[in-house]
Amino acid sequence: MPKPTFFNLPEDKRRRFTDAALDEFALHDYRSASVSRIVSTLGIAKGSVYQYFEDKQELYLYLVTLAAQTKFECIDAAVRGEASVRGNVSAPSSEPGFFERYERTVYHGARFDFTHPRHGTLLYNATYEPSGEMLAVSARLREQSARYLRSLVEAGLATGDLRADLDVEFAVFALYQLTISLRDYLSERFRFSFKGAVQAGAGPPISDEALREVIAELARLLRQGLGPVATTTEEQRTQPRVC
Amino acid sequence: MPKPTFFNLPEDKRRRFTDAALDEFALHDYRSASVSRIVSTLGIAKGSVYQYFEDKQELYLYLVTLAAQTKFECIDAAVRGEASVRGNVSAPSSEPGFFERYERTVYHGARFDFTHPRHGTLLYNATYEPSGEMLAVSARLREQSARYLRSLVEAGLATGDLRADLDVEFAVFALYQLTISLRDYLSERFRFSFKGAVQAGAGPPISDEALREVIAELARLLRQGLGPVATTTEEQRTQPRVC
DNA sequence: TCCTCGTGTGACTGGTCAGTCATATGCTAC
DNA sequence: GTAGCATATGACTGACCAGTCACACGAGGA
């Protein structure tokens, strides 16, 4: 989507530009983000931006796509990595169940947000982008996540990890909302400012155990609900609660 | 907060002004909403607005407060009304449990959004307001809702409607997120555009049964989770599923 | 040496906005 | 009729923005 000029840029310059632009759109919504501010931060001329991109919108779409791809690949690699380690080291190991797969994905998603605050925050903003012209972007992101969750849910139904009478679309909706907004909960619970991390380029000052615990709590809510536990079945007790 | 001039306005003029302003802020986020557009819609002079309010921010705060108060009172009245009718007509009737109280609140909240699209949409926008200067507003709204949900949860714990080992803050978070975003689910599921309704001033083209069914599905998810149903206890079977 | 072409530049245009203020209007009291 | 006050007005200011364009620069090739 960017013009060829952009890809001809020396690696280093392109990187500095991308970082500054990610910053700007992570710190402001589409309309408030300012091309003028990006160039003045970088100390380059405004015209340069328009040598690289057709307009502000193309720049934004490029950054969102980049962030989404980066996050997806990162999560995917981490989850696969975990799976194969487990598979090789321990016993033949059965396929992980729905909740374990979900927990792993969410865990690595959260880790990504902490280690790549620019990308994570930009994506989060894009998800809630209020500008009318950009509705398509948030819709695309939502549909991508929903598709993934839907496949998880369908697999979960097939294996009996999920109750058979579930309304799939409703379940996907609930999973999506809780997963996306887990960020807000983490932010409040651990007093962690993602926007602050964007500005500081900061690392993750959150303990791995604390994070895993929160996600386990989320998984538990999804598995059992808020209601009192019925006579617990054998099936539930033996769910893999390790990791 | 508005200047005295605003309250001296003839009822009718004040009302027209308030409606137009609600429209503007329901259709655009804080930064994109334009005072110029409001006055040109109304055919009044820009200076007038600044006779009524100190600045754009004061106007916005007034509208959010107004919308929040209106919605709260509406829900409260409806829920109380329902309760008293039930209490009088039928048997002495036990106090409703956690899930019934939650369902009722959500039901009347959703009804409000359909019948008062201006107010509902403005509040929804305010909740997700991305403008940095307005963070305090969304935080206040969130805290208000959380306080209410927290009281519900604590009552639910006391009566045993909720499992005793629940992390209250996490439960409140989950309830809050699912409740707020139910709007998105309804909008997609029933192809209902709230922004469209704001522009049209429209009524509710959604069947009451369909709405109640969605909310029941939500309550069921919250009660039981997504997992397979354990040996169902007597306790669960006898939960009041009427209404 | 000069030409070309990819790249960089920043003053400039036209637009939108929040907020101001000198002036006008209309109403009430005397 | 007129003085005084609350309200209405809209042209204007200063700020910011996206996007443009005529020009400058520099490296490589002839």
Coordinates of C-alpha atoms (C1' of nucleotides) in Angstrom, one line a residue:
Chain A
M1 CA 0.0 0.0 0.0
P2 CA 2.8 2.5 0.7
K3 CA 4.5 4.0 -2.3
P4 CA 7.7 2.3 -3.6
T5 CA 9.7 5.2 -2.2
F6 CA 8.9 4.0 1.3
F7 CA 10.4 0.6 0.7
N8 CA 13.5 2.1 -1.0
L9 CA 14.3 4.0 2.2
P10 CA 17.4 2.8 4.1
E11 CA 16.2 0.2 6.7
D12 CA 17.2 2.5 9.6
K13 CA 15.3 5.6 8.4
R14 CA 12.2 3.5 7.5
R15 CA 12.3 2.1 11.0
R16 CA 12.6 5.4 12.7
F17 CA 9.7 6.7 10.7
T18 CA 7.5 3.7 11.4
D19 CA 8.2 3.9 15.1
A20 CA 7.3 7.6 15.3
A21 CA 4.1 7.0 13.4
L22 CA 3.2 4.0 15.6
D23 CA 3.8 6.3 18.6
E24 CA 1.6 9.0 17.2
F25 CA -1.3 6.7 16.4
A26 CA -0.9 4.8 19.7
L27 CA -1.2 8.0 21.6
H28 CA -4.0 9.6 19.7
D29 CA -7.1 8.4 17.8
Y30 CA -7.1 8.7 14.0
R31 CA -8.5 12.2 13.8
S32 CA -6.4 13.6 16.6
A33 CA -3.2 12.0 15.4
S34 CA -1.3 14.6 13.4
V35 CA 1.0 14.1 10.5
S36 CA 2.5 17.5 11.3
R37 CA 3.5 16.3 14.8
I38 CA 5.1 13.1 13.4
V39 CA 7.3 15.1 11.0
S40 CA 8.2 17.7 13.6
T41 CA 9.2 14.9 16.1
L42 CA 11.4 13.3 13.4
G43 CA 12.7 16.6 12.2
I44 CA 11.8 15.8 8.6
A45 CA 9.7 17.7 6.1
K46 CA 6.0 17.2 5.8
G47 CA 6.3 16.5 2.1
S48 CA 8.4 13.4 2.8
V49 CA 5.4 11.7 4.3
Y50 CA 3.5 12.2 1.1
Q51 CA 6.4 10.7 -0.8
Y52 CA 5.8 7.5 1.2
F53 CA 2.1 7.4 1.5
E54 CA -0.9 8.7 -0.5
D55 CA -2.5 10.3 2.5
K56 CA -3.0 10.0 6.3
Q57 CA -5.5 7.2 5.8
E58 CA -3.1 5.0 3.8
L59 CA -0.4 5.5 6.5
Y60 CA -2.9 4.5 9.2
L61 CA -4.0 1.4 7.4
Y62 CA -0.5 0.4 6.8
L63 CA 0.3 0.8 10.5
V64 CA -2.7 -1.1 11.7
T65 CA -2.1 -3.9 9.3
L66 CA 1.6 -4.1 10.3
A67 CA 0.6 -4.1 14.0
A68 CA -2.0 -6.8 13.6
Q69 CA 0.3 -9.0 11.6
T70 CA 3.2 -8.6 14.1
K71 CA 0.9 -9.4 17.0
F72 CA -0.7 -12.4 15.3
E73 CA 2.7 -13.9 14.3
C74 CA 4.1 -13.3 17.7
I75 CA 1.2 -15.0 19.4
D76 CA 1.1 -17.8 16.9
A77 CA 4.9 -18.5 17.2
A78 CA 4.7 -18.5 21.0
V79 CA 1.7 -20.8 21.2
R80 CA 3.2 -23.2 18.7
G81 CA 6.5 -23.1 20.5
E82 CA 4.9 -24.0 23.8
A83 CA 2.9 -26.8 22.2
S84 CA 5.8 -28.5 20.6
V85 CA 8.0 -28.2 23.7
R86 CA 5.3 -29.8 25.7
G87 CA 4.6 -32.5 23.1
N88 CA 8.3 -33.5 22.8
V89 CA 9.4 -33.4 26.5
S90 CA 6.5 -34.9 28.3
A91 CA 4.3 -37.9 27.5
P92 CA 2.7 -38.1 24.0
S93 CA 0.3 -35.4 25.5
S94 CA -3.2 -35.1 24.4
E95 CA -4.3 -32.1 22.4
P96 CA -4.9 -29.2 24.7
G97 CA -8.6 -28.5 25.5
F98 CA -10.5 -25.4 24.7
F99 CA -9.7 -23.5 27.8
E100 CA -6.1 -24.3 27.7
R101 CA -5.8 -23.1 24.2
Y102 CA -7.7 -20.0 25.0
E103 CA -5.5 -19.3 28.1
R104 CA -2.3 -19.7 26.1
T105 CA -3.5 -17.4 23.4
V106 CA -4.6 -14.7 25.8
Y107 CA -1.4 -15.1 27.8
H108 CA 0.8 -14.5 24.8
G109 CA -1.5 -11.7 23.6
A110 CA -1.1 -9.9 26.9
R111 CA 2.7 -10.5 26.9
F112 CA 2.8 -9.0 23.4
D113 CA 1.0 -5.9 24.7
F114 CA 3.5 -5.4 27.4
T115 CA 6.6 -6.0 25.3
H116 CA 5.3 -4.2 22.2
P117 CA 3.3 -1.3 23.8
R118 CA 3.3 0.7 20.5
H119 CA 1.8 -2.1 18.5
G120 CA -0.6 -3.3 21.2
T121 CA -1.9 0.2 22.0
L122 CA -2.4 1.1 18.3
L123 CA -4.4 -2.0 17.8
Y124 CA -6.4 -1.4 20.9
N125 CA -7.2 2.2 19.7
A126 CA -8.1 0.9 16.2
T127 CA -10.5 -1.5 17.8
Y128 CA -12.4 1.4 19.4
E129 CA -11.7 4.0 16.6
P130 CA -14.7 6.3 16.8
S131 CA -14.1 8.1 13.5
G132 CA -16.8 7.3 11.0
E133 CA -14.4 7.0 8.1
M134 CA -12.5 4.3 9.9
L135 CA -15.3 2.0 10.9
A136 CA -14.1 -0.5 8.3
V137 CA -10.8 -0.9 10.1
S138 CA -12.3 -1.7 13.5
A139 CA -14.8 -4.0 11.8
R140 CA -12.0 -5.9 10.0
L141 CA -10.0 -6.3 13.2
R142 CA -13.1 -7.5 15.0
E143 CA -13.9 -10.0 12.3
Q144 CA -10.4 -11.3 12.3
S145 CA -10.5 -12.0 16.0
A146 CA -14.0 -13.3 15.9
R147 CA -13.0 -15.8 13.2
Y148 CA -10.2 -17.1 15.3
L149 CA -12.4 -17.4 18.4
R150 CA -15.1 -19.0 16.4
S151 CA -12.8 -21.7 15.3
L152 CA -11.7 -22.3 18.9
V153 CA -15.3 -22.5 20.0
E154 CA -16.3 -24.9 17.3
A155 CA -13.4 -27.1 18.1
G156 CA -14.4 -26.9 21.8
L157 CA -17.9 -27.9 21.0
A158 CA -16.6 -30.9 19.0
T159 CA -14.5 -32.1 21.8
G160 CA -17.2 -31.5 24.4
D161 CA -15.2 -28.9 26.3
L162 CA -18.1 -26.6 25.8
R163 CA -21.7 -27.2 26.5
A164 CA -23.5 -28.4 23.4
D165 CA -26.4 -26.0 23.6
L166 CA -24.1 -22.9 23.4
D167 CA -25.1 -20.1 21.1
V168 CA -21.9 -19.9 19.1
E169 CA -22.1 -16.3 18.0
F170 CA -23.0 -15.2 21.5
A171 CA -20.1 -17.1 23.0
V172 CA -17.7 -15.6 20.4
F173 CA -19.0 -12.1 21.3
A174 CA -18.5 -12.7 25.0
L175 CA -15.0 -14.1 24.5
Y176 CA -14.1 -11.3 22.3
Q177 CA -15.2 -8.6 24.6
L178 CA -13.6 -10.0 27.7
T179 CA -10.4 -10.8 25.9
I180 CA -10.0 -7.3 24.3
S181 CA -10.9 -5.5 27.5
L182 CA -8.6 -7.7 29.7
R183 CA -6.1 -5.0 28.9
D184 CA -8.2 -2.5 30.9
Y185 CA -8.4 -4.8 33.8
L186 CA -4.7 -5.5 33.8
S187 CA -4.0 -1.8 33.5
E188 CA -6.2 -0.9 36.5
R189 CA -5.3 -3.9 38.6
F190 CA -1.5 -3.5 38.2
R191 CA -1.6 0.3 37.7
F192 CA 0.2 -0.2 34.5
S193 CA -0.2 2.6 31.9
F194 CA 0.1 1.3 28.4
K195 CA 0.2 4.8 27.0
G196 CA 3.0 5.6 29.5
A197 CA 4.8 2.5 28.2
V198 CA 4.5 3.7 24.6
Q199 CA 6.1 7.0 25.6
A200 CA 8.8 5.3 27.6
G201 CA 9.3 2.4 25.2
A202 CA 9.1 0.5 28.5
G203 CA 9.5 -3.2 29.3
P204 CA 7.1 -5.4 31.4
P205 CA 7.1 -4.6 35.1
I206 CA 4.4 -7.2 35.6
S207 CA 5.1 -10.5 37.2
D208 CA 4.4 -13.5 35.1
E209 CA 2.7 -15.3 37.9
A210 CA 0.3 -12.4 38.5
L211 CA -0.6 -12.3 34.8
R212 CA -1.1 -16.1 34.6
E213 CA -3.3 -15.9 37.7
V214 CA -5.5 -13.2 36.2
I215 CA -5.9 -15.2 33.0
A216 CA -6.7 -18.3 35.0
E217 CA -9.4 -16.4 36.8
L218 CA -10.8 -15.3 33.5
A219 CA -10.7 -18.9 32.2
R220 CA -12.4 -20.1 35.3
L221 CA -15.2 -17.5 34.9
L222 CA -15.7 -18.6 31.3
R223 CA -15.7 -22.3 32.3
Q224 CA -17.9 -22.2 35.3
G225 CA -19.6 -18.9 35.4
L226 CA -20.2 -16.8 38.5
G227 CA -22.8 -19.2 40.0
P228 CA -22.3 -21.6 42.8
V229 CA -20.5 -24.7 41.8
A230 CA -22.8 -27.6 41.1
T231 CA -21.8 -31.0 42.3
T232 CA -18.5 -31.1 40.7
T233 CA -18.1 -33.8 38.0
E234 CA -15.1 -35.9 37.6
E235 CA -14.7 -34.3 34.1
Q236 CA -14.1 -30.9 35.5
R237 CA -11.7 -31.9 38.2
T238 CA -9.4 -33.5 35.6
Q239 CA -9.2 -30.5 33.3
P240 CA -5.5 -29.7 33.0
R241 CA -5.0 -26.9 35.5
V242 CA -1.2 -27.0 35.2
C243 CA 0.8 -24.3 33.5
Chain B
M1 CA -22.6 24.0 35.8
P2 CA -24.2 25.8 32.9
K3 CA -24.6 29.6 33.4
P4 CA -27.8 30.9 34.8
T5 CA -28.8 32.2 31.4
F6 CA -29.2 28.7 30.2
F7 CA -31.8 27.9 32.8
N8 CA -33.6 31.2 32.2
L9 CA -34.2 30.1 28.6
P10 CA -37.8 29.3 27.8
E11 CA -38.4 25.6 28.3
D12 CA -38.9 25.0 24.6
K13 CA -35.8 26.7 23.4
R14 CA -33.7 25.0 26.0
R15 CA -35.1 21.7 25.0
R16 CA -34.3 22.2 21.3
F17 CA -30.8 23.2 22.2
T18 CA -30.2 20.2 24.5
D19 CA -31.6 17.8 21.8
A20 CA -29.3 19.2 19.1
A21 CA -26.3 19.1 21.4
L22 CA -27.1 15.5 22.5
D23 CA -27.3 14.6 18.8
E24 CA -24.0 16.2 18.0
F25 CA -22.2 14.4 20.8
A26 CA -24.0 11.1 20.2
L27 CA -22.9 11.2 16.5
H28 CA -19.3 12.3 17.1
D29 CA -16.6 11.9 19.8
Y30 CA -15.7 14.9 21.9
R31 CA -13.0 16.2 19.7
S32 CA -14.9 15.7 16.4
A33 CA -18.2 17.2 17.8
S34 CA -18.5 20.8 16.6
V35 CA -20.1 23.7 18.3
S36 CA -20.2 25.4 15.0
R37 CA -22.3 22.5 13.6
I38 CA -24.7 22.6 16.5
V39 CA -25.4 26.3 16.1
S40 CA -25.7 26.0 12.3
T41 CA -28.2 23.2 12.8
L42 CA -30.2 25.2 15.2
G43 CA -29.9 28.4 13.2
I44 CA -28.7 30.4 16.2
A45 CA -25.5 32.4 16.7
K46 CA -22.4 30.8 18.0
G47 CA -22.1 33.4 20.7
S48 CA -25.3 32.1 22.2
V49 CA -23.7 28.9 23.2
Y50 CA -21.1 30.8 25.1
Q51 CA -23.9 32.7 26.9
Y52 CA -25.1 29.3 28.2
F53 CA -21.8 27.5 28.8
E54 CA -18.3 28.5 29.7
D55 CA -16.8 26.3 26.9
K56 CA -17.3 23.1 24.9
Q57 CA -16.1 21.0 27.8
E58 CA -18.7 22.4 30.2
L59 CA -21.4 21.7 27.6
Y60 CA -20.1 18.1 27.2
L61 CA -20.0 17.5 30.9
Y62 CA -23.5 18.8 31.3
L63 CA -24.8 16.5 28.6
V64 CA -23.1 13.4 29.9
T65 CA -24.3 14.1 33.4
L66 CA -27.8 14.7 32.1
A67 CA -27.8 11.5 30.1
A68 CA -26.4 9.4 32.9
Q69 CA -28.9 10.7 35.4
T70 CA -31.8 10.2 32.9
K71 CA -30.8 6.7 32.2
F72 CA -30.2 5.8 35.8
E73 CA -33.6 7.2 36.9
C74 CA -35.3 5.4 34.1
I75 CA -33.8 2.1 34.9
D76 CA -34.3 2.5 38.6
A77 CA -38.0 3.4 38.2
A78 CA -38.6 0.5 35.8
V79 CA -36.9 -2.0 38.0
R80 CA -38.7 -0.8 41.2
G81 CA -42.0 -0.7 39.3
E82 CA -41.6 -4.3 38.3
A83 CA -40.6 -5.4 41.8
S84 CA -43.6 -3.7 43.4
V85 CA -46.1 -5.1 40.9
R86 CA -44.8 -8.6 41.5
G87 CA -44.8 -8.1 45.2
N88 CA -48.4 -6.9 45.4
V89 CA -50.0 -9.2 42.8
S90 CA -48.5 -12.5 43.5
A91 CA -47.5 -14.3 46.7
P92 CA -45.4 -12.4 49.2
S93 CA -42.6 -13.2 46.8
S94 CA -39.1 -13.7 48.0
E95 CA -36.4 -11.1 47.1
P96 CA -35.1 -11.6 43.6
G97 CA -31.7 -13.4 43.3
F98 CA -28.6 -12.0 41.9
F99 CA -29.2 -13.1 38.3
E100 CA -32.8 -11.9 38.2
R101 CA -31.8 -8.5 39.5
Y102 CA -29.0 -8.3 37.0
E103 CA -31.3 -9.4 34.1
R104 CA -33.9 -6.8 35.0
T105 CA -31.4 -4.0 35.1
V106 CA -29.8 -5.0 31.9
Y107 CA -33.2 -5.4 30.2
H108 CA -34.3 -1.9 31.2
G109 CA -30.9 -0.5 30.3
A110 CA -31.3 -1.9 26.8
R111 CA -34.8 -0.7 26.5
F112 CA -33.6 2.8 27.5
D113 CA -31.0 2.7 24.8
F114 CA -33.7 1.8 22.2
T115 CA -36.2 4.4 23.4
H116 CA -33.7 7.2 24.1
P117 CA -31.0 6.6 21.4
R118 CA -29.6 10.1 21.9
H119 CA -28.9 9.6 25.6
G120 CA -27.8 6.0 25.3
T121 CA -25.4 6.7 22.4
L122 CA -23.9 9.7 24.0
L123 CA -23.2 7.7 27.2
Y124 CA -21.8 4.9 25.2
N125 CA -19.4 7.3 23.4
A126 CA -18.4 8.9 26.6
T127 CA -17.5 5.5 28.0
Y128 CA -15.0 5.0 25.2
E129 CA -14.0 8.6 24.8
P130 CA -10.5 8.5 23.5
S131 CA -9.6 12.2 24.0
G132 CA -7.0 12.6 26.8
E133 CA -8.7 15.6 28.3
M134 CA -11.8 13.6 28.8
L135 CA -10.4 10.6 30.5
A136 CA -11.9 11.7 33.8
V137 CA -15.4 11.5 32.3
S138 CA -15.2 7.9 31.2
A139 CA -13.5 7.0 34.5
R140 CA -16.4 8.6 36.4
L141 CA -19.0 6.7 34.4
R142 CA -17.1 3.5 34.8
E143 CA -16.8 3.9 38.5
Q144 CA -20.5 4.7 38.8
S145 CA -21.5 1.5 37.0
A146 CA -18.9 -0.5 38.8
R147 CA -20.2 0.7 42.2
Y148 CA -23.6 -0.5 41.3
L149 CA -22.4 -3.8 40.0
R150 CA -20.2 -4.3 43.1
S151 CA -23.2 -3.9 45.4
L152 CA -25.1 -6.4 43.3
V153 CA -22.2 -8.9 43.5
E154 CA -21.8 -8.4 47.2
A155 CA -25.4 -9.1 47.8
G156 CA -25.2 -12.1 45.5
L157 CA -22.3 -13.4 47.6
A158 CA -24.3 -12.9 50.8
T159 CA -27.2 -14.9 49.5
G160 CA -25.1 -17.6 48.0
D161 CA -26.2 -16.9 44.5
L162 CA -22.6 -16.4 43.6
R163 CA -19.7 -18.8 44.3
A164 CA -18.0 -17.8 47.5
D165 CA -14.5 -17.9 46.1
L166 CA -15.2 -15.2 43.5
D167 CA -12.7 -12.4 43.0
V168 CA -15.2 -9.5 43.4
E169 CA -13.2 -7.0 41.4
F170 CA -12.7 -9.4 38.6
A171 CA -16.4 -10.3 38.5
V172 CA -17.3 -6.6 38.5
F173 CA -15.0 -6.1 35.6
A174 CA -16.5 -8.9 33.6
L175 CA -20.0 -7.9 34.3
Y176 CA -19.3 -4.3 33.4
Q177 CA -17.6 -5.2 30.1
L178 CA -20.3 -7.6 29.0
T179 CA -23.1 -5.3 30.0
I180 CA -21.7 -2.3 28.2
S181 CA -20.9 -4.1 25.1
L182 CA -24.2 -6.0 24.9
R183 CA -25.1 -2.9 22.9
D184 CA -22.7 -4.0 20.2
Y185 CA -24.0 -7.5 20.2
L186 CA -27.6 -6.4 19.9
S187 CA -26.6 -3.9 17.2
E188 CA -25.0 -6.7 15.1
R189 CA -27.4 -9.4 15.9
F190 CA -30.5 -7.4 15.1
R191 CA -28.9 -5.1 12.5
F192 CA -30.0 -2.1 14.5
S193 CA -28.0 1.1 14.1
F194 CA -28.1 3.2 17.2
K195 CA -26.5 6.1 15.3
G196 CA -29.2 5.7 12.7
A197 CA -31.8 5.8 15.5
V198 CA -30.2 9.0 16.8
Q199 CA -30.6 10.7 13.4
A200 CA -34.1 9.4 12.9
G201 CA -35.2 9.9 16.5
A202 CA -36.5 6.4 16.0
G203 CA -38.5 4.0 18.2
P204 CA -37.7 0.4 19.0
P205 CA -38.1 -2.1 16.1
I206 CA -36.8 -4.9 18.3
S207 CA -39.1 -7.5 19.7
D208 CA -39.3 -7.7 23.4
E209 CA -39.0 -11.5 23.3
A210 CA -35.9 -11.4 21.3
L211 CA -34.3 -8.9 23.6
R212 CA -35.2 -10.9 26.7
E213 CA -33.9 -14.0 25.1
V214 CA -30.5 -12.5 24.4
I215 CA -30.3 -11.2 28.0
A216 CA -31.3 -14.6 29.3
E217 CA -28.4 -16.1 27.3
L218 CA -26.1 -13.6 28.8
A219 CA -27.3 -14.4 32.3
R220 CA -26.9 -18.1 31.6
L221 CA -23.3 -17.6 30.5
L222 CA -22.7 -15.6 33.6
R223 CA -24.3 -18.2 35.8
Q224 CA -22.9 -21.4 34.3
G225 CA -20.1 -20.4 32.1
L226 CA -19.3 -22.0 28.8
G227 CA -18.2 -25.3 30.2
P228 CA -20.3 -28.5 30.1
V229 CA -23.0 -28.6 32.7
A230 CA -22.0 -30.5 35.8
T231 CA -24.6 -32.7 37.4
T232 CA -27.2 -30.1 37.8
T233 CA -28.1 -29.3 41.4
E234 CA -31.6 -28.8 42.7
E235 CA -30.5 -25.3 43.6
Q236 CA -30.0 -24.3 40.0
R237 CA -33.1 -25.9 38.7
T238 CA -35.3 -23.9 41.0
Q239 CA -33.8 -20.5 40.1
P240 CA -36.7 -18.3 39.0
R241 CA -36.5 -18.4 35.2
V242 CA -39.9 -16.8 34.8
C243 CA -40.3 -13.2 33.4
Chain C
dT1 C1' 30.8 18.6 -17.4
dC2 C1' 26.1 18.2 -17.6
dC3 C1' 21.8 15.7 -17.4
dT4 C1' 18.5 12.8 -15.0
dC5 C1' 15.9 11.0 -11.6
dG6 C1' 14.8 9.7 -7.0
dT7 C1' 14.4 12.0 -2.9
dG8 C1' 13.9 15.9 0.4
dT9 C1' 12.0 20.4 1.6
dG10 C1' 9.0 23.9 3.8
dA11 C1' 6.2 27.8 2.7
dC12 C1' 1.7 28.0 1.2
dT13 C1' -3.5 27.0 0.4
dG14 C1' -7.9 26.2 1.8
dG15 C1' -10.4 24.4 5.4
dT16 C1' -12.2 23.8 10.2
dC17 C1' -12.4 24.9 14.7
dA18 C1' -13.1 27.1 19.6
dG19 C1' -13.7 31.1 21.6
dT20 C1' -14.3 36.6 21.6
dC21 C1' -16.4 41.0 21.5
dA22 C1' -18.5 45.2 20.0
dT23 C1' -22.9 45.8 18.6
dA24 C1' -27.9 45.1 18.3
dT25 C1' -32.4 43.7 20.0
dG26 C1' -36.1 43.4 22.8
dC27 C1' -38.2 43.6 27.4
dT28 C1' -39.3 45.7 31.9
dA29 C1' -39.7 49.4 35.0
dC30 C1' -40.2 53.9 35.7
Chain D
dG1 C1' -40.4 57.6 26.1
dT2 C1' -36.4 56.3 28.0
dA3 C1' -33.0 54.0 31.0
dG4 C1' -31.1 49.6 32.1
dC5 C1' -30.5 44.9 31.7
dA6 C1' -30.5 40.2 29.8
dT7 C1' -29.9 38.0 25.8
dA8 C1' -28.7 37.4 20.7
dT9 C1' -25.5 38.1 17.0
dG10 C1' -21.9 37.0 13.6
dA11 C1' -17.7 38.7 11.8
dC12 C1' -13.3 38.1 13.5
dT13 C1' -8.9 36.1 15.8
dG14 C1' -5.5 32.8 16.3
dA15 C1' -4.5 28.1 16.1
dC16 C1' -4.2 23.8 13.9
dC17 C1' -4.6 20.7 10.2
dA18 C1' -4.1 17.7 5.6
dG19 C1' -2.3 18.0 1.6
dT20 C1' 0.5 20.6 -2.5
dC21 C1' 4.1 22.1 -5.3
dA22 C1' 8.0 24.6 -7.1
dC23 C1' 12.4 24.1 -5.9
dA24 C1' 16.8 22.1 -4.0
dC25 C1' 20.0 18.4 -3.5
dG26 C1' 23.0 14.6 -4.7
dA27 C1' 24.6 10.5 -6.9
dG28 C1' 25.3 8.0 -11.1
dG29 C1' 25.8 7.8 -16.0
dA30 C1' 27.1 9.7 -20.4

